[in-house]
Short mmCIF file of C-alpha atoms in Angstrom, two decimals:
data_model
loop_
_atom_site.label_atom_id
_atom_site.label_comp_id
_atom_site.label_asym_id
_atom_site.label_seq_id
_atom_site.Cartn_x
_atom_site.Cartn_y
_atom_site.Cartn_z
CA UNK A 1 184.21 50.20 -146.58
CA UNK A 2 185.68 46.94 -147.58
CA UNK A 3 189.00 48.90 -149.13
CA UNK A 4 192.23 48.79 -147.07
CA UNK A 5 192.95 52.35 -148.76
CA UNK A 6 189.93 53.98 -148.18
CA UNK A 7 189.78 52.85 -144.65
CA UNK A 8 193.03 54.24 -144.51
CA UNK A 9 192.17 57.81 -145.69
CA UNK A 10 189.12 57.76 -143.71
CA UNK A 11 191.19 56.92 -140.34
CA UNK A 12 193.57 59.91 -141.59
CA UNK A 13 190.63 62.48 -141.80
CA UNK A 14 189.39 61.03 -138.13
CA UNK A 15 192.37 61.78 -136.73
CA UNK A 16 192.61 65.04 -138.56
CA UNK A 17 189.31 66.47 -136.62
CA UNK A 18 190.52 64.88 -133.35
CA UNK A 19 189.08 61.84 -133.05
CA UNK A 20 191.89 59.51 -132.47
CA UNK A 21 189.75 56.75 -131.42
CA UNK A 22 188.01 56.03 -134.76
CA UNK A 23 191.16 56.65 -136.64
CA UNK A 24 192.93 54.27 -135.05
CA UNK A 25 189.67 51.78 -135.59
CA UNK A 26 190.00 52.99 -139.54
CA UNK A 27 193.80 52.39 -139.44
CA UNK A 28 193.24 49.00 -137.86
CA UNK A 29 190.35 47.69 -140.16
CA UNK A 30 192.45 48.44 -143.32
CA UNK A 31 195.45 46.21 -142.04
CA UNK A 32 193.01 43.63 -141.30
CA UNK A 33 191.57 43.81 -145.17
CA UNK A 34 195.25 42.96 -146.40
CA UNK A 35 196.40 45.99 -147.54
CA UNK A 36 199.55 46.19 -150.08
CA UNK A 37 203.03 45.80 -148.75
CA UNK A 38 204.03 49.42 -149.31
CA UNK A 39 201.65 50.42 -147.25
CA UNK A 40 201.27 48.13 -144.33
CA UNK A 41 204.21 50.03 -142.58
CA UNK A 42 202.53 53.07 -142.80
CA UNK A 43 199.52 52.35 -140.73
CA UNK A 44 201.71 50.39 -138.19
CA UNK A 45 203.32 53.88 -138.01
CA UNK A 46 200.05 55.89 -137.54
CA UNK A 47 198.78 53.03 -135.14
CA UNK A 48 201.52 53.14 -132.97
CA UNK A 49 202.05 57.06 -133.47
CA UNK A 50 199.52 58.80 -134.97
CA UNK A 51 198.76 60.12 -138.50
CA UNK A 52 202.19 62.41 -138.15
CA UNK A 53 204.25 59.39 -137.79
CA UNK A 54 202.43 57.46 -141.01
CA UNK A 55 203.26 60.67 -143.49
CA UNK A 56 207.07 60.57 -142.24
CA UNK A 57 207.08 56.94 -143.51
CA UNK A 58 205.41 57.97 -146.46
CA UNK A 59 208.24 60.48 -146.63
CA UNK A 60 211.32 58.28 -146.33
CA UNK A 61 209.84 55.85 -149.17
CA UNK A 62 209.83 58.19 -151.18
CA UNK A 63 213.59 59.85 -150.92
CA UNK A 64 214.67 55.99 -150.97
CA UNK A 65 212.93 55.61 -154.29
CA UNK A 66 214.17 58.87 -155.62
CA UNK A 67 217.55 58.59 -154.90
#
């Protein structure tokens, strides 16, 4: 896919059955197709951490906007 988002969901379900090595591809394709801002730190997160460590990102954005 040519979508930074749906290369991002499709690196979350990789990881999700185990295979961290095409996740991580996914996760790496959608930051090279530009993705928004919002989301850019996300995928650094699950890149450098896994999938875990993108949804606790995901997380603290949105207490910060809630509060």
């Amino acid at each position: 896919p040519q979508d930074p988002v749906i290369n991002d969901h499709l690196g979350d379900a990789y990881w999700r059955v185990g295979r961290a090595n095409e996740a991580r591809f996914q996760w790496s394709r959608a930051l090279s197709l530009k993705p928004d801002k919002d989301l850019i730190p996300t995928i650094e997160a699950k890149l450098a951490r896994g999938l875990e460590a993108g949804l606790e990102v995901d997380k603290k954005k949105k207490e910060k906007k809630s509060n």
